[in-house]
Structures are given as C-alpha cells and as structure tokens.
mmCIF file with all atom_site columns, C-alpha atoms in Angstrom:
data_model
loop_
_atom_site.group_PDB
_atom_site.id
_atom_site.type_symbol
_atom_site.label_atom_id
_atom_site.label_alt_id
_atom_site.label_comp_id
_atom_site.label_asym_id
_atom_site.label_entity_id
_atom_site.label_seq_id
_atom_site.pdbx_PDB_ins_code
_atom_site.Cartn_x
_atom_site.Cartn_y
_atom_site.Cartn_z
_atom_site.occupancy
_atom_site.B_iso_or_equiv
_atom_site.pdbx_formal_charge
_atom_site.auth_seq_id
_atom_site.auth_comp_id
_atom_site.auth_asym_id
_atom_site.auth_atom_id
_atom_site.pdbx_PDB_model_num
ATOM 1   C CA . UNK V 1 1   ? -19.701 -46.537 57.279 1.00 38.00 ? 965  UNK V CA 1
ATOM 2   C CA . UNK V 1 2   ? -17.757 -46.372 60.516 1.00 44.00 ? 966  UNK V CA 1
ATOM 3   C CA . UNK V 1 3   ? -18.817 -43.606 62.870 1.00 62.00 ? 967  UNK V CA 1
ATOM 4   C CA . UNK V 1 4   ? -15.587 -42.432 64.498 1.00 59.00 ? 968  UNK V CA 1
ATOM 5   C CA . UNK V 1 5   ? -17.420 -40.642 67.310 1.00 59.00 ? 969  UNK V CA 1
ATOM 6   C CA . UNK V 1 6   ? -19.220 -43.848 68.324 1.00 63.00 ? 970  UNK V CA 1
ATOM 7   C CA . UNK V 1 7   ? -15.917 -45.743 68.326 1.00 59.00 ? 971  UNK V CA 1
ATOM 8   C CA . UNK V 1 8   ? -14.322 -42.964 70.393 1.00 60.00 ? 972  UNK V CA 1
ATOM 9   C CA . UNK V 1 9   ? -17.239 -43.069 72.860 1.00 64.00 ? 973  UNK V CA 1
ATOM 10  C CA . UNK V 1 10  ? -17.022 -46.844 73.142 1.00 70.00 ? 974  UNK V CA 1
ATOM 11  C CA . UNK V 1 11  ? -13.304 -46.690 73.960 1.00 64.00 ? 975  UNK V CA 1
ATOM 12  C CA . UNK V 1 12  ? -13.412 -43.688 76.303 1.00 66.00 ? 976  UNK V CA 1
ATOM 13  C CA . UNK V 1 13  ? -11.669 -41.353 73.842 1.00 69.00 ? 977  UNK V CA 1
ATOM 14  C CA . UNK V 1 14  ? -14.539 -39.003 73.033 1.00 78.00 ? 978  UNK V CA 1
ATOM 15  C CA . UNK V 1 15  ? -13.345 -36.173 75.313 1.00 84.00 ? 979  UNK V CA 1
ATOM 16  C CA . UNK V 1 16  ? -9.947  -36.101 73.608 1.00 84.00 ? 980  UNK V CA 1
ATOM 17  C CA . UNK V 1 17  ? -11.528 -36.258 70.145 1.00 87.00 ? 981  UNK V CA 1
ATOM 18  C CA . UNK V 1 18  ? -14.019 -33.505 70.979 1.00 89.00 ? 982  UNK V CA 1
ATOM 19  C CA . UNK V 1 19  ? -11.283 -31.250 72.336 1.00 89.00 ? 983  UNK V CA 1
ATOM 20  C CA . UNK V 1 20  ? -9.203  -31.641 69.157 1.00 92.00 ? 984  UNK V CA 1
ATOM 21  C CA . UNK V 1 21  ? -12.236 -31.049 66.917 1.00 93.00 ? 985  UNK V CA 1
ATOM 22  C CA . UNK V 1 22  ? -13.367 -27.955 68.847 1.00 96.00 ? 986  UNK V CA 1
ATOM 23  C CA . UNK V 1 23  ? -9.850  -26.498 68.801 1.00 96.00 ? 987  UNK V CA 1
ATOM 24  C CA . UNK V 1 24  ? -9.610  -27.086 65.031 1.00 96.00 ? 988  UNK V CA 1
ATOM 25  C CA . UNK V 1 25  ? -13.069 -25.640 64.395 1.00 97.00 ? 989  UNK V CA 1
ATOM 26  C CA . UNK V 1 26  ? -12.273 -22.519 66.402 1.00 97.00 ? 990  UNK V CA 1
ATOM 27  C CA . UNK V 1 27  ? -8.978  -22.056 64.554 1.00 96.00 ? 991  UNK V CA 1
ATOM 28  C CA . UNK V 1 28  ? -10.874 -22.257 61.260 1.00 96.00 ? 992  UNK V CA 1
ATOM 29  C CA . UNK V 1 29  ? -13.520 -19.829 62.534 1.00 96.00 ? 993  UNK V CA 1
ATOM 30  C CA . UNK V 1 30  ? -10.747 -17.351 63.333 1.00 96.00 ? 994  UNK V CA 1
ATOM 31  C CA . UNK V 1 31  ? -9.367  -17.700 59.782 1.00 96.00 ? 995  UNK V CA 1
ATOM 32  C CA . UNK V 1 32  ? -12.853 -16.971 58.402 1.00 96.00 ? 996  UNK V CA 1
ATOM 33  C CA . UNK V 1 33  ? -13.219 -14.016 60.751 1.00 95.00 ? 997  UNK V CA 1
ATOM 34  C CA . UNK V 1 34  ? -9.893  -12.541 59.645 1.00 95.00 ? 998  UNK V CA 1
ATOM 35  C CA . UNK V 1 35  ? -10.985 -12.964 56.011 1.00 96.00 ? 999  UNK V CA 1
ATOM 36  C CA . UNK V 1 36  ? -14.071 -10.873 56.762 1.00 95.00 ? 1000 UNK V CA 1
ATOM 37  C CA . UNK V 1 37  ? -16.476 -13.816 56.714 1.00 94.00 ? 1001 UNK V CA 1
ATOM 38  C CA . UNK V 1 38  ? -18.822 -13.714 59.682 1.00 88.00 ? 1002 UNK V CA 1
ATOM 39  C CA . UNK V 1 39  ? -19.775 -17.379 59.790 1.00 93.00 ? 1003 UNK V CA 1
ATOM 40  C CA . UNK V 1 40  ? -20.806 -19.508 62.725 1.00 94.00 ? 1004 UNK V CA 1
ATOM 41  C CA . UNK V 1 41  ? -18.939 -22.712 63.301 1.00 96.00 ? 1005 UNK V CA 1
ATOM 42  C CA . UNK V 1 42  ? -20.890 -25.772 64.450 1.00 94.00 ? 1006 UNK V CA 1
ATOM 43  C CA . UNK V 1 43  ? -19.425 -28.745 66.286 1.00 95.00 ? 1007 UNK V CA 1
ATOM 44  C CA . UNK V 1 44  ? -21.158 -31.943 67.326 1.00 91.00 ? 1008 UNK V CA 1
ATOM 45  C CA . UNK V 1 45  ? -20.609 -32.804 70.955 1.00 91.00 ? 1009 UNK V CA 1
ATOM 46  C CA . UNK V 1 46  ? -21.260 -36.087 72.672 1.00 86.00 ? 1010 UNK V CA 1
ATOM 47  C CA . UNK V 1 47  ? -23.542 -36.563 75.621 1.00 84.00 ? 1011 UNK V CA 1
ATOM 48  C CA . UNK V 1 48  ? -20.432 -38.064 77.237 1.00 85.00 ? 1012 UNK V CA 1
ATOM 49  C CA . UNK V 1 49  ? -18.796 -34.598 77.034 1.00 87.00 ? 1013 UNK V CA 1
ATOM 50  C CA . UNK V 1 50  ? -21.698 -33.255 79.072 1.00 87.00 ? 1014 UNK V CA 1
ATOM 51  C CA . UNK V 1 51  ? -20.761 -35.373 82.072 1.00 84.00 ? 1015 UNK V CA 1
ATOM 52  C CA . UNK V 1 52  ? -17.880 -33.069 83.006 1.00 85.00 ? 1016 UNK V CA 1
ATOM 53  C CA . UNK V 1 53  ? -18.663 -29.895 84.943 1.00 89.00 ? 1017 UNK V CA 1
ATOM 54  C CA . UNK V 1 54  ? -15.503 -28.263 83.561 1.00 92.00 ? 1018 UNK V CA 1
ATOM 55  C CA . UNK V 1 55  ? -16.575 -28.731 79.921 1.00 94.00 ? 1019 UNK V CA 1
ATOM 56  C CA . UNK V 1 56  ? -18.200 -25.247 79.638 1.00 96.00 ? 1020 UNK V CA 1
ATOM 57  C CA . UNK V 1 57  ? -15.075 -23.569 81.037 1.00 96.00 ? 1021 UNK V CA 1
ATOM 58  C CA . UNK V 1 58  ? -12.874 -25.614 78.715 1.00 95.00 ? 1022 UNK V CA 1
ATOM 59  C CA . UNK V 1 59  ? -14.880 -24.610 75.624 1.00 97.00 ? 1023 UNK V CA 1
ATOM 60  C CA . UNK V 1 60  ? -15.024 -20.968 76.756 1.00 97.00 ? 1024 UNK V CA 1
ATOM 61  C CA . UNK V 1 61  ? -11.258 -20.975 77.290 1.00 97.00 ? 1025 UNK V CA 1
ATOM 62  C CA . UNK V 1 62  ? -10.611 -22.363 73.816 1.00 96.00 ? 1026 UNK V CA 1
ATOM 63  C CA . UNK V 1 63  ? -12.936 -19.782 72.250 1.00 97.00 ? 1027 UNK V CA 1
ATOM 64  C CA . UNK V 1 64  ? -11.250 -16.932 74.134 1.00 97.00 ? 1028 UNK V CA 1
ATOM 65  C CA . UNK V 1 65  ? -7.787  -18.187 73.167 1.00 96.00 ? 1029 UNK V CA 1
ATOM 66  C CA . UNK V 1 66  ? -8.860  -18.395 69.504 1.00 95.00 ? 1030 UNK V CA 1
ATOM 67  C CA . UNK V 1 67  ? -10.514 -14.971 69.676 1.00 96.00 ? 1031 UNK V CA 1
ATOM 68  C CA . UNK V 1 68  ? -13.882 -16.326 68.567 1.00 97.00 ? 1032 UNK V CA 1
ATOM 69  C CA . UNK V 1 69  ? -16.984 -14.964 70.331 1.00 96.00 ? 1033 UNK V CA 1
ATOM 70  C CA . UNK V 1 70  ? -19.102 -17.711 71.921 1.00 97.00 ? 1034 UNK V CA 1
ATOM 71  C CA . UNK V 1 71  ? -22.131 -16.410 69.990 1.00 96.00 ? 1035 UNK V CA 1
ATOM 72  C CA . UNK V 1 72  ? -20.419 -17.592 66.793 1.00 96.00 ? 1036 UNK V CA 1
ATOM 73  C CA . UNK V 1 73  ? -20.097 -21.181 68.075 1.00 97.00 ? 1037 UNK V CA 1
ATOM 74  C CA . UNK V 1 74  ? -22.933 -23.698 67.783 1.00 96.00 ? 1038 UNK V CA 1
ATOM 75  C CA . UNK V 1 75  ? -22.670 -26.871 69.840 1.00 96.00 ? 1039 UNK V CA 1
ATOM 76  C CA . UNK V 1 76  ? -24.845 -29.645 68.436 1.00 92.00 ? 1040 UNK V CA 1
ATOM 77  C CA . UNK V 1 77  ? -26.299 -32.500 70.477 1.00 87.00 ? 1041 UNK V CA 1
ATOM 78  C CA . UNK V 1 78  ? -27.837 -35.427 68.613 1.00 76.00 ? 1042 UNK V CA 1
ATOM 79  C CA . UNK V 1 79  ? -31.486 -35.921 69.515 1.00 62.00 ? 1043 UNK V CA 1
ATOM 80  C CA . UNK V 1 80  ? -31.365 -39.725 69.720 1.00 56.00 ? 1044 UNK V CA 1
ATOM 81  C CA . UNK V 1 81  ? -28.594 -39.640 72.366 1.00 58.00 ? 1045 UNK V CA 1
ATOM 82  C CA . UNK V 1 82  ? -30.430 -36.893 74.226 1.00 59.00 ? 1046 UNK V CA 1
ATOM 83  C CA . UNK V 1 83  ? -33.483 -39.122 74.528 1.00 53.00 ? 1047 UNK V CA 1
ATOM 84  C CA . UNK V 1 84  ? -31.497 -42.126 75.749 1.00 54.00 ? 1048 UNK V CA 1
ATOM 85  C CA . UNK V 1 85  ? -29.730 -40.304 78.538 1.00 53.00 ? 1049 UNK V CA 1
ATOM 86  C CA . UNK V 1 86  ? -30.747 -39.047 81.961 1.00 57.00 ? 1050 UNK V CA 1
ATOM 87  C CA . UNK V 1 87  ? -30.702 -35.344 81.130 1.00 60.00 ? 1051 UNK V CA 1
ATOM 88  C CA . UNK V 1 88  ? -30.355 -33.861 84.628 1.00 68.00 ? 1052 UNK V CA 1
ATOM 89  C CA . UNK V 1 89  ? -26.555 -33.493 84.634 1.00 71.00 ? 1053 UNK V CA 1
ATOM 90  C CA . UNK V 1 90  ? -26.277 -32.619 80.918 1.00 82.00 ? 1054 UNK V CA 1
ATOM 91  C CA . UNK V 1 91  ? -29.029 -30.023 81.381 1.00 83.00 ? 1055 UNK V CA 1
ATOM 92  C CA . UNK V 1 92  ? -26.836 -28.198 83.899 1.00 87.00 ? 1056 UNK V CA 1
ATOM 93  C CA . UNK V 1 93  ? -23.842 -28.306 81.525 1.00 91.00 ? 1057 UNK V CA 1
ATOM 94  C CA . UNK V 1 94  ? -25.954 -27.142 78.556 1.00 90.00 ? 1058 UNK V CA 1
ATOM 95  C CA . UNK V 1 95  ? -27.365 -24.304 80.657 1.00 91.00 ? 1059 UNK V CA 1
ATOM 96  C CA . UNK V 1 96  ? -23.857 -23.222 81.658 1.00 94.00 ? 1060 UNK V CA 1
ATOM 97  C CA . UNK V 1 97  ? -22.810 -23.236 78.000 1.00 95.00 ? 1061 UNK V CA 1
ATOM 98  C CA . UNK V 1 98  ? -25.808 -21.038 77.102 1.00 94.00 ? 1062 UNK V CA 1
ATOM 99  C CA . UNK V 1 99  ? -25.010 -18.663 79.965 1.00 95.00 ? 1063 UNK V CA 1
ATOM 100 C CA . UNK V 1 100 ? -21.503 -18.322 78.525 1.00 97.00 ? 1064 UNK V CA 1
ATOM 101 C CA . UNK V 1 101 ? -23.055 -17.270 75.216 1.00 96.00 ? 1065 UNK V CA 1
ATOM 102 C CA . UNK V 1 102 ? -22.665 -20.450 73.161 1.00 97.00 ? 1066 UNK V CA 1
ATOM 103 C CA . UNK V 1 103 ? -25.481 -21.454 70.841 1.00 96.00 ? 1067 UNK V CA 1
ATOM 104 C CA . UNK V 1 104 ? -27.022 -24.917 71.213 1.00 94.00 ? 1068 UNK V CA 1
ATOM 105 C CA . UNK V 1 105 ? -28.584 -27.013 68.487 1.00 91.00 ? 1069 UNK V CA 1
ATOM 106 C CA . UNK V 1 106 ? -30.627 -30.186 68.654 1.00 86.00 ? 1070 UNK V CA 1
ATOM 107 C CA . UNK V 1 107 ? -29.289 -32.231 65.736 1.00 83.00 ? 1071 UNK V CA 1
ATOM 108 C CA . UNK V 1 108 ? -31.189 -34.827 63.671 1.00 76.00 ? 1072 UNK V CA 1
ATOM 109 C CA . UNK V 1 109 ? -34.533 -33.573 64.998 1.00 78.00 ? 1073 UNK V CA 1
ATOM 110 C CA . UNK V 1 110 ? -37.358 -35.994 64.353 1.00 69.00 ? 1074 UNK V CA 1
ATOM 111 C CA . UNK V 1 111 ? -35.330 -39.193 64.554 1.00 70.00 ? 1075 UNK V CA 1
ATOM 112 C CA . UNK V 1 112 ? -35.144 -39.668 68.317 1.00 62.00 ? 1076 UNK V CA 1
ATOM 113 C CA . UNK V 1 113 ? -38.765 -39.272 69.354 1.00 58.00 ? 1077 UNK V CA 1
ATOM 114 C CA . UNK V 1 114 ? -38.005 -36.020 71.115 1.00 59.00 ? 1078 UNK V CA 1
ATOM 115 C CA . UNK V 1 115 ? -40.209 -34.993 73.956 1.00 62.00 ? 1079 UNK V CA 1
ATOM 116 C CA . UNK V 1 116 ? -41.693 -31.520 73.839 1.00 70.00 ? 1080 UNK V CA 1
ATOM 117 C CA . UNK V 1 117 ? -40.637 -31.250 77.481 1.00 68.00 ? 1081 UNK V CA 1
ATOM 118 C CA . UNK V 1 118 ? -37.017 -31.465 76.350 1.00 69.00 ? 1082 UNK V CA 1
ATOM 119 C CA . UNK V 1 119 ? -37.516 -28.541 74.011 1.00 73.00 ? 1083 UNK V CA 1
ATOM 120 C CA . UNK V 1 120 ? -39.041 -26.669 76.939 1.00 74.00 ? 1084 UNK V CA 1
ATOM 121 C CA . UNK V 1 121 ? -36.382 -27.634 79.500 1.00 74.00 ? 1085 UNK V CA 1
ATOM 122 C CA . UNK V 1 122 ? -33.168 -27.568 77.481 1.00 75.00 ? 1086 UNK V CA 1
ATOM 123 C CA . UNK V 1 123 ? -32.038 -24.129 76.301 1.00 80.00 ? 1087 UNK V CA 1
ATOM 124 C CA . UNK V 1 124 ? -31.622 -24.832 72.576 1.00 88.00 ? 1088 UNK V CA 1
ATOM 125 C CA . UNK V 1 125 ? -31.327 -21.980 70.052 1.00 92.00 ? 1089 UNK V CA 1
ATOM 126 C CA . UNK V 1 126 ? -31.586 -24.102 66.954 1.00 91.00 ? 1090 UNK V CA 1
ATOM 127 C CA . UNK V 1 127 ? -33.451 -27.115 65.658 1.00 89.00 ? 1091 UNK V CA 1
ATOM 128 C CA . UNK V 1 128 ? -31.844 -29.107 62.828 1.00 87.00 ? 1092 UNK V CA 1
ATOM 129 C CA . UNK V 1 129 ? -34.492 -31.064 60.947 1.00 83.00 ? 1093 UNK V CA 1
ATOM 130 C CA . UNK V 1 130 ? -33.099 -34.454 59.965 1.00 81.00 ? 1094 UNK V CA 1
ATOM 131 C CA . UNK V 1 131 ? -32.401 -34.932 56.268 1.00 83.00 ? 1095 UNK V CA 1
ATOM 132 C CA . UNK V 1 132 ? -34.784 -37.918 56.150 1.00 82.00 ? 1096 UNK V CA 1
ATOM 133 C CA . UNK V 1 133 ? -37.659 -35.428 56.569 1.00 82.00 ? 1097 UNK V CA 1
ATOM 134 C CA . UNK V 1 134 ? -36.140 -32.852 54.202 1.00 85.00 ? 1098 UNK V CA 1
ATOM 135 C CA . UNK V 1 135 ? -35.113 -35.058 51.284 1.00 86.00 ? 1099 UNK V CA 1
ATOM 136 C CA . UNK V 1 136 ? -38.036 -35.384 48.850 1.00 83.00 ? 1100 UNK V CA 1
ATOM 137 C CA . UNK V 1 137 ? -40.341 -33.292 51.087 1.00 85.00 ? 1101 UNK V CA 1
ATOM 138 C CA . UNK V 1 138 ? -41.357 -31.368 47.968 1.00 86.00 ? 1102 UNK V CA 1
ATOM 139 C CA . UNK V 1 139 ? -42.792 -34.567 46.409 1.00 91.00 ? 1103 UNK V CA 1
ATOM 140 C CA . UNK V 1 140 ? -44.024 -36.535 49.425 1.00 90.00 ? 1104 UNK V CA 1
ATOM 141 C CA . UNK V 1 141 ? -47.011 -35.131 51.345 1.00 92.00 ? 1105 UNK V CA 1
ATOM 142 C CA . UNK V 1 142 ? -46.173 -37.013 54.541 1.00 91.00 ? 1106 UNK V CA 1
ATOM 143 C CA . UNK V 1 143 ? -42.579 -35.790 54.588 1.00 87.00 ? 1107 UNK V CA 1
ATOM 144 C CA . UNK V 1 144 ? -43.703 -32.264 53.778 1.00 89.00 ? 1108 UNK V CA 1
ATOM 145 C CA . UNK V 1 145 ? -46.187 -32.340 56.676 1.00 91.00 ? 1109 UNK V CA 1
ATOM 146 C CA . UNK V 1 146 ? -43.446 -33.508 59.068 1.00 86.00 ? 1110 UNK V CA 1
ATOM 147 C CA . UNK V 1 147 ? -41.057 -30.872 57.765 1.00 87.00 ? 1111 UNK V CA 1
ATOM 148 C CA . UNK V 1 148 ? -43.688 -28.115 58.009 1.00 91.00 ? 1112 UNK V CA 1
ATOM 149 C CA . UNK V 1 149 ? -44.653 -29.181 61.545 1.00 89.00 ? 1113 UNK V CA 1
ATOM 150 C CA . UNK V 1 150 ? -41.009 -29.157 62.681 1.00 87.00 ? 1114 UNK V CA 1
ATOM 151 C CA . UNK V 1 151 ? -40.390 -25.791 61.067 1.00 89.00 ? 1115 UNK V CA 1
ATOM 152 C CA . UNK V 1 152 ? -43.541 -24.356 62.649 1.00 91.00 ? 1116 UNK V CA 1
ATOM 153 C CA . UNK V 1 153 ? -42.558 -25.688 66.072 1.00 88.00 ? 1117 UNK V CA 1
ATOM 154 C CA . UNK V 1 154 ? -39.105 -24.131 65.818 1.00 89.00 ? 1118 UNK V CA 1
ATOM 155 C CA . UNK V 1 155 ? -40.554 -20.786 64.766 1.00 91.00 ? 1119 UNK V CA 1
ATOM 156 C CA . UNK V 1 156 ? -43.138 -20.775 67.545 1.00 90.00 ? 1120 UNK V CA 1
ATOM 157 C CA . UNK V 1 157 ? -40.424 -21.528 70.094 1.00 88.00 ? 1121 UNK V CA 1
ATOM 158 C CA . UNK V 1 158 ? -38.257 -18.718 68.724 1.00 90.00 ? 1122 UNK V CA 1
ATOM 159 C CA . UNK V 1 159 ? -35.582 -21.118 67.537 1.00 91.00 ? 1123 UNK V CA 1
ATOM 160 C CA . UNK V 1 160 ? -33.589 -20.930 64.353 1.00 92.00 ? 1124 UNK V CA 1
ATOM 161 C CA . UNK V 1 161 ? -34.237 -23.830 62.056 1.00 89.00 ? 1125 UNK V CA 1
ATOM 162 C CA . UNK V 1 162 ? -31.803 -25.674 59.793 1.00 88.00 ? 1126 UNK V CA 1
ATOM 163 C CA . UNK V 1 163 ? -32.902 -28.181 57.157 1.00 84.00 ? 1127 UNK V CA 1
ATOM 164 C CA . UNK V 1 164 ? -30.102 -30.747 56.836 1.00 79.00 ? 1128 UNK V CA 1
ATOM 165 C CA . UNK V 1 165 ? -28.559 -31.518 53.455 1.00 74.00 ? 1129 UNK V CA 1
ATOM 166 C CA . UNK V 1 166 ? -30.154 -28.677 51.541 1.00 66.00 ? 1130 UNK V CA 1
#
C-alpha cells in the first residue's frame, strides 16, 4: 500500500497536499455544520508542515474563511514522526495552534515509543490509541493491559481518548 503522504514528503509536496486536504476537510465540516451536525473534523498533518512559522496563521485563515470554529478542528500528528524529529520548532508551532483554539491529537499512540516528557511538553488534547493495541484487546490480556494503561494515562492527563478502528 502506497502512503501518499510519505511520497509527498519525500518529494517536497507535503505542504501543498496538506493545504488542499485541510481546505477540503473544512469545507466538509461547514456542510455538516449547516446540516445541524456538530462534528469535529480531524486532519493528519506532517511534521514537515510544522517547520513553517506561518502554518498556524494559514490554518486559522482557512478555518475563518470556511466559518468553522478552530475548536471543531483536530490536527493529528503521528507519534512515530514526533519521536524522530527535533521537537523544539514544532513545539512552538503546535503551541501556537493550541493558542488559536485548534485541538491537537497524538496519532498512533503506542507505536513510536513516546516519551512521557512529550506528553508533558506538547499541548495535546487527544490521544489516539493505535489499532494494533485495540484490535483483539478483549481476547488478549497483554493487548488489554496496554490499552487500559494508555486509556488511564489519557484520562489522568485530562486528554480525550480515541481507540482507532472501533
């Protein structure tokens, strides 16, 4: 299975792809809003997007133009990429996004050997437990323990928790 985001990152096209995806997601969120459905829209963003200081203003501008409140937008960062990167610059961008009211999610939690310091330092609202810990957790004691521990951690940190592929 070809991961289009990885190809876009490799060829320097991820910013353009992310901008198109965010614009489309916000347009769909507006359609839902007008239909009376108060749903959050979630969009994966690349660590490469977090290299640009104007990214928070760009996303805020798109949300304002679409008429979607930032609180209804979840920006997801994949844990494995978060671990691989120097997080100083992205931390500033993520903090700016939070200050603008956007929600932040750490995606695929459990697969990237996340540091507890990252959960302390990066202003995430949501923890998405990777499907590999969710699938069959009801029949496998080890998976259930990992799932329960992740869920407990999220709750204790005041984060919302999402179990992938439920």
